[in-house]
Amino acid sequence: MAAPQYKLTYFDVRGRGEAARLMFALAKQDFEDQRIQGGDWATVKSTTPQGFLPVLETNEGKISQTTAINTYIAEKFGFMPDTAYEKAQAISVMLTLNDLTGRISSQLYMPLVYKVMPVPEDVEAKKKTLAEEINTCLAFIENLSNSGSKFIFSDKISVADIFLFTIMETQRQVLPELNSDNEWFLKVFNNVKTDPRVQEYIKHRKTSPLGV
Amino acid sequence: MAAPQYKLTYFDVRGRGEAARLMFALAKQDFEDQRIQGGDWATVKSTTPQGFLPVLETNEGKISQTTAINTYIAEKFGFMPDTAYEKAQAISVMLTLNDLTGRISSQLYMPLVYKVMPVPEDVEAKKKTLAEEINTCLAFIENLSNSGSKFIFSDKISVADIFLFTIMETQRQVLPELNSDNEWFLKVFNNVKTDPRVQEYIKHRKTSPLGV
């Protein structure tokens, strides 16, 4: 079989694709970082397995669904926790954050950050509801975590920590009024952020025109 | 550690809980099959990690999110495919079927089967749209499968086959007009259904008052 080659196709934002990019960087694995600009989406859409992004191309085929892509990279490069229980909880954490991201994106990022929709009249009510949902989501993750550890499951960084960090990094940057005051979360977030390999990645990564 | 004990909490229907029940049966693993009747849901809800079902209780803690529960049981009892690529595709298949189930359930099962909502005026249009979505979903799964094999990935049954079977079994029973004429799907569906262990399970399983 040929040497593994990976191509990640996603929009030119961090969003649901950034955890994959960060894992490749931490694993020092080259990959093609194909970033679709809005105007090209209609053409690219028909080449995707399900009409949505991200998509990861591998030697074996294309994978779609964010949690499937992240699980694949995590299994290959050592970011999946060791036990069946913690693997399942990592998937549960990713699915929960993915749902939350969908709601924040469609209700707030679209009008306020990407500016592809009018700002809804009830934007302040939406922010309040979503802030509560963020807190509920983080409380759920804290509750299944091992609270004495650096990261969610242990002192070793996992795909769940990386997805949590990348999703919340953007959220904290663009909508600081939604930020969590959950102490446990802030500890894990900073433990990911201050990892020297993550710092190095952040220093050199591409910035998108939207700044997110 | 004590002997493993499992308790699955779900509503008294097959739905998103049936794949877990079927895997436990195939693995000859005892578990407590807690089925919540509609009237008890308000009380049970507050005991769940995220306010929804199914929930799997294990010696290590509670797991929520259907795909996380199914992944856990599959990892423990040998229903997860062997390679990182096929594991990721199994997760992708489950997530796609789970999304489809959500749409069928809220738009058609709620009014027509569970009868907890009025039948929408555009019910025929909804059926047509959902039939197209089912076909799109099955074409996606067929496309990532190994077409010469008995099941999606190989001749060995996996969690993706089991989830596909349990979801489509109910759908084919209650809304036969949505049935797929996808030949590949019908082959896999029948290969699961005619497995002697699955036949044995079906013969003895609990039936719910709703018949699904």
Coordinates of C-alpha atoms in Angstrom, one line a residue:
Chain A
M1 CA 0.0 0.0 0.0
A2 CA 1.2 3.5 -0.8
A3 CA 2.3 5.8 2.1
P4 CA -0.7 7.2 3.9
Q5 CA -1.9 10.4 2.3
Y6 CA -4.6 12.6 3.9
K7 CA -6.6 15.4 2.5
L8 CA -9.0 17.4 4.7
T9 CA -11.6 19.4 3.0
Y10 CA -13.4 22.0 5.0
F11 CA -14.5 25.7 4.8
D12 CA -11.8 28.3 5.4
V13 CA -12.6 28.6 9.1
R14 CA -11.6 26.6 12.2
G15 CA -15.0 25.3 13.2
R16 CA -15.5 21.5 12.9
G17 CA -12.3 21.0 10.9
E18 CA -9.8 22.4 13.3
A19 CA -9.5 19.4 15.7
A20 CA -8.5 17.3 12.7
R21 CA -5.9 19.8 11.6
L22 CA -4.5 20.2 15.1
M23 CA -4.3 16.4 15.6
F24 CA -2.3 16.1 12.3
A25 CA 0.0 18.8 13.5
L26 CA 0.6 17.3 16.9
A27 CA 1.3 13.9 15.2
K28 CA 3.7 15.6 12.8
Q29 CA 1.6 14.0 9.9
D30 CA 1.6 15.9 6.6
F31 CA -1.9 16.4 5.1
E32 CA -3.4 18.5 2.4
D33 CA -5.5 21.3 4.1
Q34 CA -8.0 22.1 1.4
R35 CA -10.0 25.1 2.4
I36 CA -13.1 25.9 0.4
Q37 CA -14.1 29.5 -0.1
G38 CA -17.8 30.2 0.0
G39 CA -18.2 30.8 -3.7
D40 CA -16.7 27.4 -4.5
W41 CA -19.0 25.4 -2.2
A42 CA -21.7 24.7 -4.8
T43 CA -19.1 22.9 -7.0
V44 CA -17.4 21.1 -4.2
K45 CA -20.7 19.9 -2.6
S46 CA -21.4 17.3 -5.3
T47 CA -18.0 15.7 -4.7
T48 CA -18.7 15.0 -1.0
P49 CA -20.2 11.7 0.3
Q50 CA -23.1 13.4 2.0
G51 CA -23.3 17.0 0.8
F52 CA -21.5 18.4 3.8
L53 CA -18.1 19.1 5.2
P54 CA -15.6 18.3 6.7
V55 CA -14.5 15.3 4.6
L56 CA -11.3 13.4 5.1
E57 CA -9.8 11.6 2.1
T58 CA -7.6 8.6 3.0
N59 CA -5.9 5.9 1.0
E60 CA -8.9 3.7 1.9
G61 CA -11.7 6.1 1.0
K62 CA -13.5 9.3 2.0
I63 CA -14.9 9.7 5.5
S64 CA -17.6 12.2 6.4
Q65 CA -19.2 13.1 9.7
T66 CA -17.0 15.2 12.0
T67 CA -17.0 12.6 14.9
A68 CA -16.1 9.8 12.5
I69 CA -13.2 11.8 11.1
N70 CA -11.9 12.8 14.5
T71 CA -12.2 9.2 15.7
Y72 CA -10.3 7.9 12.7
I73 CA -7.4 10.4 13.2
A74 CA -7.4 9.8 17.0
E75 CA -7.2 5.9 16.5
K76 CA -4.4 6.3 14.0
F77 CA -2.3 8.8 15.9
G78 CA -2.8 7.9 19.6
F79 CA -5.4 10.5 20.7
M80 CA -8.1 8.0 21.6
P81 CA -8.4 7.1 25.3
D82 CA -7.4 3.5 26.1
T83 CA -10.6 1.9 27.5
A84 CA -13.9 1.1 25.8
Y85 CA -15.6 3.2 28.5
E86 CA -13.5 6.3 27.9
K87 CA -13.6 5.8 24.1
A88 CA -17.4 5.9 24.3
Q89 CA -17.4 8.9 26.5
A90 CA -15.0 10.7 24.1
I91 CA -17.5 10.1 21.3
S92 CA -20.3 11.2 23.6
V93 CA -18.4 14.5 24.3
M94 CA -17.8 15.1 20.6
L95 CA -21.4 14.5 19.6
T96 CA -22.6 16.8 22.4
L97 CA -20.2 19.6 21.4
N98 CA -21.0 19.0 17.7
D99 CA -24.8 19.5 18.4
L100 CA -24.0 22.7 20.4
T101 CA -21.8 24.0 17.6
G102 CA -24.6 23.5 15.1
R103 CA -27.0 25.5 17.2
I104 CA -24.5 28.4 17.9
S105 CA -23.5 28.4 14.3
S106 CA -26.9 28.6 12.8
Q107 CA -28.3 31.1 15.3
L108 CA -25.4 33.4 16.0
Y109 CA -22.3 32.8 13.8
M110 CA -24.3 33.0 10.5
P111 CA -25.7 36.4 11.2
L112 CA -23.0 37.9 13.5
V113 CA -19.7 36.5 12.3
Y114 CA -20.1 35.1 8.7
K115 CA -22.7 37.8 8.0
V116 CA -24.7 35.6 5.6
M117 CA -28.0 36.1 7.4
P118 CA -29.8 39.1 8.9
V119 CA -29.4 39.6 12.6
P120 CA -32.5 38.2 14.3
E121 CA -34.6 40.5 16.3
D122 CA -34.4 38.3 19.4
V123 CA -30.6 38.0 19.2
E124 CA -30.1 38.8 22.9
A125 CA -32.6 36.1 23.9
K126 CA -30.8 33.6 21.7
K127 CA -27.5 34.5 23.3
K128 CA -28.9 34.0 26.7
T129 CA -30.4 30.6 25.8
L130 CA -27.1 29.5 24.1
A131 CA -25.0 30.6 27.1
E132 CA -27.2 28.3 29.3
E133 CA -26.7 25.5 26.8
I134 CA -23.0 25.9 26.8
N135 CA -23.0 25.7 30.6
T136 CA -25.2 22.6 30.5
C137 CA -22.9 21.0 28.0
L138 CA -19.7 21.8 30.0
A139 CA -21.4 20.5 33.2
F140 CA -22.2 17.3 31.4
I141 CA -18.5 16.9 30.3
E142 CA -17.2 17.9 33.7
N143 CA -19.5 15.3 35.3
L144 CA -18.0 12.4 33.3
S145 CA -14.4 13.6 33.6
N146 CA -11.8 12.5 36.1
S147 CA -11.7 15.8 38.0
G148 CA -8.2 15.4 39.4
S149 CA -6.6 15.0 35.9
K150 CA -5.1 17.6 33.6
F151 CA -7.5 16.7 30.7
I152 CA -11.0 15.2 30.6
F153 CA -10.0 11.6 31.1
S154 CA -6.4 11.6 32.3
D155 CA -3.1 13.5 32.1
K156 CA -2.8 12.5 28.5
I157 CA -4.4 14.7 25.9
S158 CA -7.3 13.0 24.0
V159 CA -9.4 13.8 20.9
A160 CA -12.2 14.9 23.3
D161 CA -9.9 17.6 24.8
I162 CA -8.8 18.7 21.4
F163 CA -12.4 19.0 20.1
L164 CA -13.5 20.8 23.2
F165 CA -10.5 23.2 22.9
T166 CA -11.0 24.0 19.2
I167 CA -14.8 24.5 19.4
M168 CA -14.6 26.7 22.5
E169 CA -11.6 28.6 21.3
T170 CA -13.6 30.1 18.5
Q171 CA -16.7 30.6 20.6
R172 CA -14.7 32.4 23.3
Q173 CA -13.1 34.7 20.7
V174 CA -16.2 35.7 18.7
L175 CA -18.9 35.7 21.4
P176 CA -17.0 36.5 24.7
E177 CA -20.3 37.2 26.4
L178 CA -21.2 33.5 26.1
N179 CA -18.0 32.4 27.9
S180 CA -18.2 29.9 30.6
D181 CA -17.2 30.6 34.2
N182 CA -16.9 26.9 34.8
E183 CA -13.6 26.5 36.6
W184 CA -13.0 23.0 35.6
F185 CA -13.5 23.8 31.9
L186 CA -11.1 26.8 32.2
K187 CA -8.4 24.5 33.7
V188 CA -8.7 21.9 30.9
F189 CA -8.9 24.6 28.2
N190 CA -5.7 26.2 29.5
N191 CA -4.0 22.9 29.8
V192 CA -4.6 22.3 26.1
K193 CA -3.8 25.8 25.1
T194 CA -0.5 26.0 27.0
D195 CA 0.8 22.6 25.7
P196 CA 4.0 23.6 23.9
R197 CA 3.0 21.7 20.8
V198 CA -0.4 23.4 20.7
Q199 CA 1.3 26.8 21.2
E200 CA 3.6 26.0 18.3
Y201 CA 0.7 25.1 16.1
I202 CA -1.3 28.2 17.0
K203 CA 1.7 30.4 16.2
H204 CA 2.1 29.0 12.7
R205 CA -1.5 28.1 11.6
K206 CA -3.2 29.7 8.6
T207 CA -5.7 32.4 9.5
S208 CA -8.8 32.7 7.5
P209 CA -10.2 35.9 6.1
L210 CA -13.0 35.7 8.7
G211 CA -10.4 35.5 11.5
V212 CA -12.0 32.3 13.0
Chain B
M1 CA -13.8 -4.8 40.2
A2 CA -17.3 -6.3 40.5
A3 CA -18.7 -8.4 37.6
P4 CA -19.9 -6.1 34.8
Q5 CA -23.5 -5.1 35.2
Y6 CA -25.4 -3.2 32.5
K7 CA -28.7 -1.4 32.6
L8 CA -30.1 0.1 29.5
T9 CA -32.8 2.7 30.0
Y10 CA -35.0 3.6 27.0
F11 CA -38.6 4.1 26.1
D12 CA -40.8 1.0 25.6
V13 CA -40.1 0.9 21.9
R14 CA -37.3 -0.6 19.7
G15 CA -36.1 2.7 18.2
R16 CA -32.6 3.9 19.2
G17 CA -32.3 1.3 22.0
E18 CA -32.9 -1.9 20.1
A19 CA -29.3 -2.2 18.6
A20 CA -27.9 -2.2 22.2
R21 CA -30.5 -4.8 23.3
L22 CA -29.7 -7.0 20.2
M23 CA -25.9 -6.8 20.8
F24 CA -26.3 -7.8 24.4
A25 CA -28.5 -10.8 23.3
L26 CA -26.0 -11.9 20.6
A27 CA -23.2 -11.6 23.1
K28 CA -25.2 -13.6 25.6
Q29 CA -24.6 -10.8 28.1
D30 CA -27.3 -10.2 30.8
F31 CA -28.5 -6.7 31.2
E32 CA -31.4 -4.9 32.8
D33 CA -33.8 -3.7 30.1
Q34 CA -35.5 -0.8 31.8
R35 CA -38.3 0.4 29.6
I36 CA -39.9 3.8 30.5
Q37 CA -43.6 4.3 29.9
G38 CA -44.5 7.7 28.7
G39 CA -46.1 8.8 32.0
D40 CA -42.9 8.1 33.9
W41 CA -40.6 10.1 31.6
A42 CA -40.8 13.4 33.5
T43 CA -39.5 11.6 36.6
V44 CA -36.8 9.7 34.8
K45 CA -35.5 12.6 32.7
S46 CA -33.9 14.3 35.7
T47 CA -31.8 11.2 36.4
T48 CA -30.3 11.1 32.9
P49 CA -26.9 12.7 32.1
Q50 CA -28.3 14.9 29.3
G51 CA -32.1 14.8 29.6
F52 CA -32.5 12.2 26.9
L53 CA -32.5 8.4 26.3
P54 CA -31.1 5.9 25.7
V55 CA -28.7 5.8 28.7
L56 CA -26.4 2.8 29.5
E57 CA -25.3 2.4 33.1
T58 CA -22.0 0.5 33.5
N59 CA -19.8 -0.3 36.4
E60 CA -17.8 2.7 35.4
G61 CA -20.6 5.3 34.9
K62 CA -23.5 6.3 32.7
I63 CA -23.1 6.7 29.0
S64 CA -25.5 8.8 26.9
Q65 CA -25.7 9.4 23.1
T66 CA -26.8 6.5 21.0
T67 CA -23.7 6.2 19.0
A68 CA -21.5 6.3 22.1
I69 CA -23.5 3.5 23.8
N70 CA -23.4 1.4 20.6
T71 CA -19.7 1.9 20.2
Y72 CA -19.1 0.9 23.8
I73 CA -21.0 -2.3 23.5
A74 CA -19.5 -3.1 20.2
E75 CA -15.9 -2.5 21.5
K76 CA -16.6 -4.7 24.5
F77 CA -18.4 -7.6 22.7
G78 CA -16.6 -7.8 19.3
F79 CA -19.0 -5.9 17.0
M80 CA -16.6 -3.1 16.1
P81 CA -14.8 -3.6 12.8
D82 CA -11.1 -4.2 13.0
T83 CA -9.4 -1.2 11.2
A84 CA -9.4 2.5 12.2
Y85 CA -11.0 3.2 8.8
E86 CA -13.9 0.8 9.2
K87 CA -14.4 1.8 12.8
A88 CA -14.8 5.4 11.6
Q89 CA -17.1 4.4 8.8
A90 CA -19.2 2.4 11.3
I91 CA -19.5 5.6 13.4
S92 CA -20.4 7.6 10.3
V93 CA -23.1 5.1 9.3
M94 CA -24.6 5.2 12.8
L95 CA -24.6 9.0 13.0
T96 CA -26.3 9.2 9.6
L97 CA -29.0 6.7 10.4
N98 CA -29.5 8.4 13.8
D99 CA -30.1 11.8 12.1
L100 CA -32.5 10.1 9.7
T101 CA -34.3 8.5 12.6
G102 CA -34.7 11.8 14.3
R103 CA -36.4 13.3 11.2
I104 CA -38.7 10.3 10.6
S105 CA -39.6 10.1 14.2
S106 CA -40.5 13.8 14.7
Q107 CA -42.3 14.1 11.4
L108 CA -44.1 10.8 11.0
Y109 CA -43.8 8.4 14.0
M110 CA -45.0 11.1 16.5
P111 CA -48.3 11.8 14.7
L112 CA -48.9 8.4 12.9
V113 CA -47.5 5.7 15.3
Y114 CA -47.1 7.1 18.8
K115 CA -50.1 9.4 18.1
V116 CA -48.8 12.2 20.4
M117 CA -49.2 14.9 17.8
P118 CA -51.8 15.8 15.2
V119 CA -51.3 14.5 11.7
P120 CA -49.8 17.3 9.7
E121 CA -51.7 18.5 6.6
D122 CA -48.7 17.9 4.4
V123 CA -48.2 14.4 5.6
E124 CA -47.9 13.0 2.0
A125 CA -45.3 15.5 1.1
K126 CA -43.3 14.7 4.2
K127 CA -43.5 11.0 3.4
K128 CA -42.2 11.7 -0.1
T129 CA -39.3 13.8 1.2
L130 CA -38.3 11.2 3.8
A131 CA -38.5 8.4 1.3
E132 CA -35.9 10.3 -0.7
E133 CA -33.8 10.9 2.4
I134 CA -33.9 7.2 3.2
N135 CA -32.7 6.3 -0.3
T136 CA -29.9 8.9 -0.1
C137 CA -28.8 7.5 3.2
L138 CA -28.8 3.9 2.0
A139 CA -26.9 5.0 -1.2
F140 CA -24.3 6.6 1.1
I141 CA -23.9 3.5 3.1
E142 CA -23.8 1.2 0.0
N143 CA -21.1 3.5 -1.4
L144 CA -18.7 3.0 1.5
S145 CA -19.4 -0.7 1.8
N146 CA -17.5 -3.6 0.4
S147 CA -20.2 -4.7 -2.0
G148 CA -19.2 -8.3 -2.3
S149 CA -19.6 -9.0 1.4
K150 CA -22.5 -10.3 3.4
F151 CA -22.6 -7.2 5.6
I152 CA -21.5 -3.6 5.2
F153 CA -17.8 -4.1 5.8
S154 CA -17.2 -7.9 5.6
D155 CA -18.8 -11.3 6.2
K156 CA -18.7 -10.6 9.9
I157 CA -21.7 -8.7 11.4
S158 CA -20.8 -5.3 12.9
V159 CA -22.5 -2.7 15.0
A160 CA -23.3 -0.7 11.8
D161 CA -25.2 -3.7 10.4
I162 CA -27.1 -4.1 13.6
F163 CA -28.0 -0.4 13.8
L164 CA -29.1 -0.4 10.2
F165 CA -31.2 -3.5 10.7
T166 CA -33.0 -2.3 13.9
I167 CA -33.7 1.2 12.6
M168 CA -35.0 0.0 9.2
E169 CA -36.9 -2.9 10.7
T170 CA -39.2 -0.5 12.5
Q171 CA -39.4 1.8 9.6
R172 CA -40.3 -1.0 7.1
Q173 CA -43.0 -2.2 9.5
V174 CA -44.8 1.0 10.3
L175 CA -44.3 3.0 7.1
P176 CA -44.0 0.4 4.3
E177 CA -44.6 3.0 1.7
L178 CA -41.2 4.5 2.6
N179 CA -39.4 1.2 2.0
S180 CA -36.3 1.1 0.0
D181 CA -35.9 -0.8 -3.3
N182 CA -32.2 -0.6 -2.9
E183 CA -31.1 -4.2 -3.7
W184 CA -27.8 -3.9 -1.8
F185 CA -29.6 -2.8 1.3
L186 CA -32.2 -5.6 1.0
K187 CA -29.4 -8.2 0.8
V188 CA -27.7 -6.8 4.0
F189 CA -31.0 -6.4 5.8
N190 CA -31.9 -10.0 5.1
N191 CA -28.5 -11.3 6.0
V192 CA -28.9 -9.8 9.4
K193 CA -32.5 -10.9 9.8
T194 CA -31.9 -14.5 8.8
D195 CA -28.9 -14.9 11.1
P196 CA -30.0 -17.7 13.4
R197 CA -29.0 -15.8 16.6
V198 CA -31.0 -12.8 15.4
Q199 CA -34.0 -15.0 14.6
E200 CA -33.8 -16.5 18.1
Y201 CA -33.7 -13.0 19.6
I202 CA -36.7 -11.8 17.5
K203 CA -38.7 -14.8 18.5
H204 CA -38.3 -14.1 22.3
R205 CA -38.0 -10.3 22.6
K206 CA -40.5 -8.2 24.5
T207 CA -43.1 -6.5 22.4
S208 CA -44.1 -3.0 23.4
P209 CA -47.7 -1.9 23.6
L210 CA -47.1 0.2 20.5
G211 CA -45.9 -2.8 18.6
V212 CA -42.6 -1.2 17.5

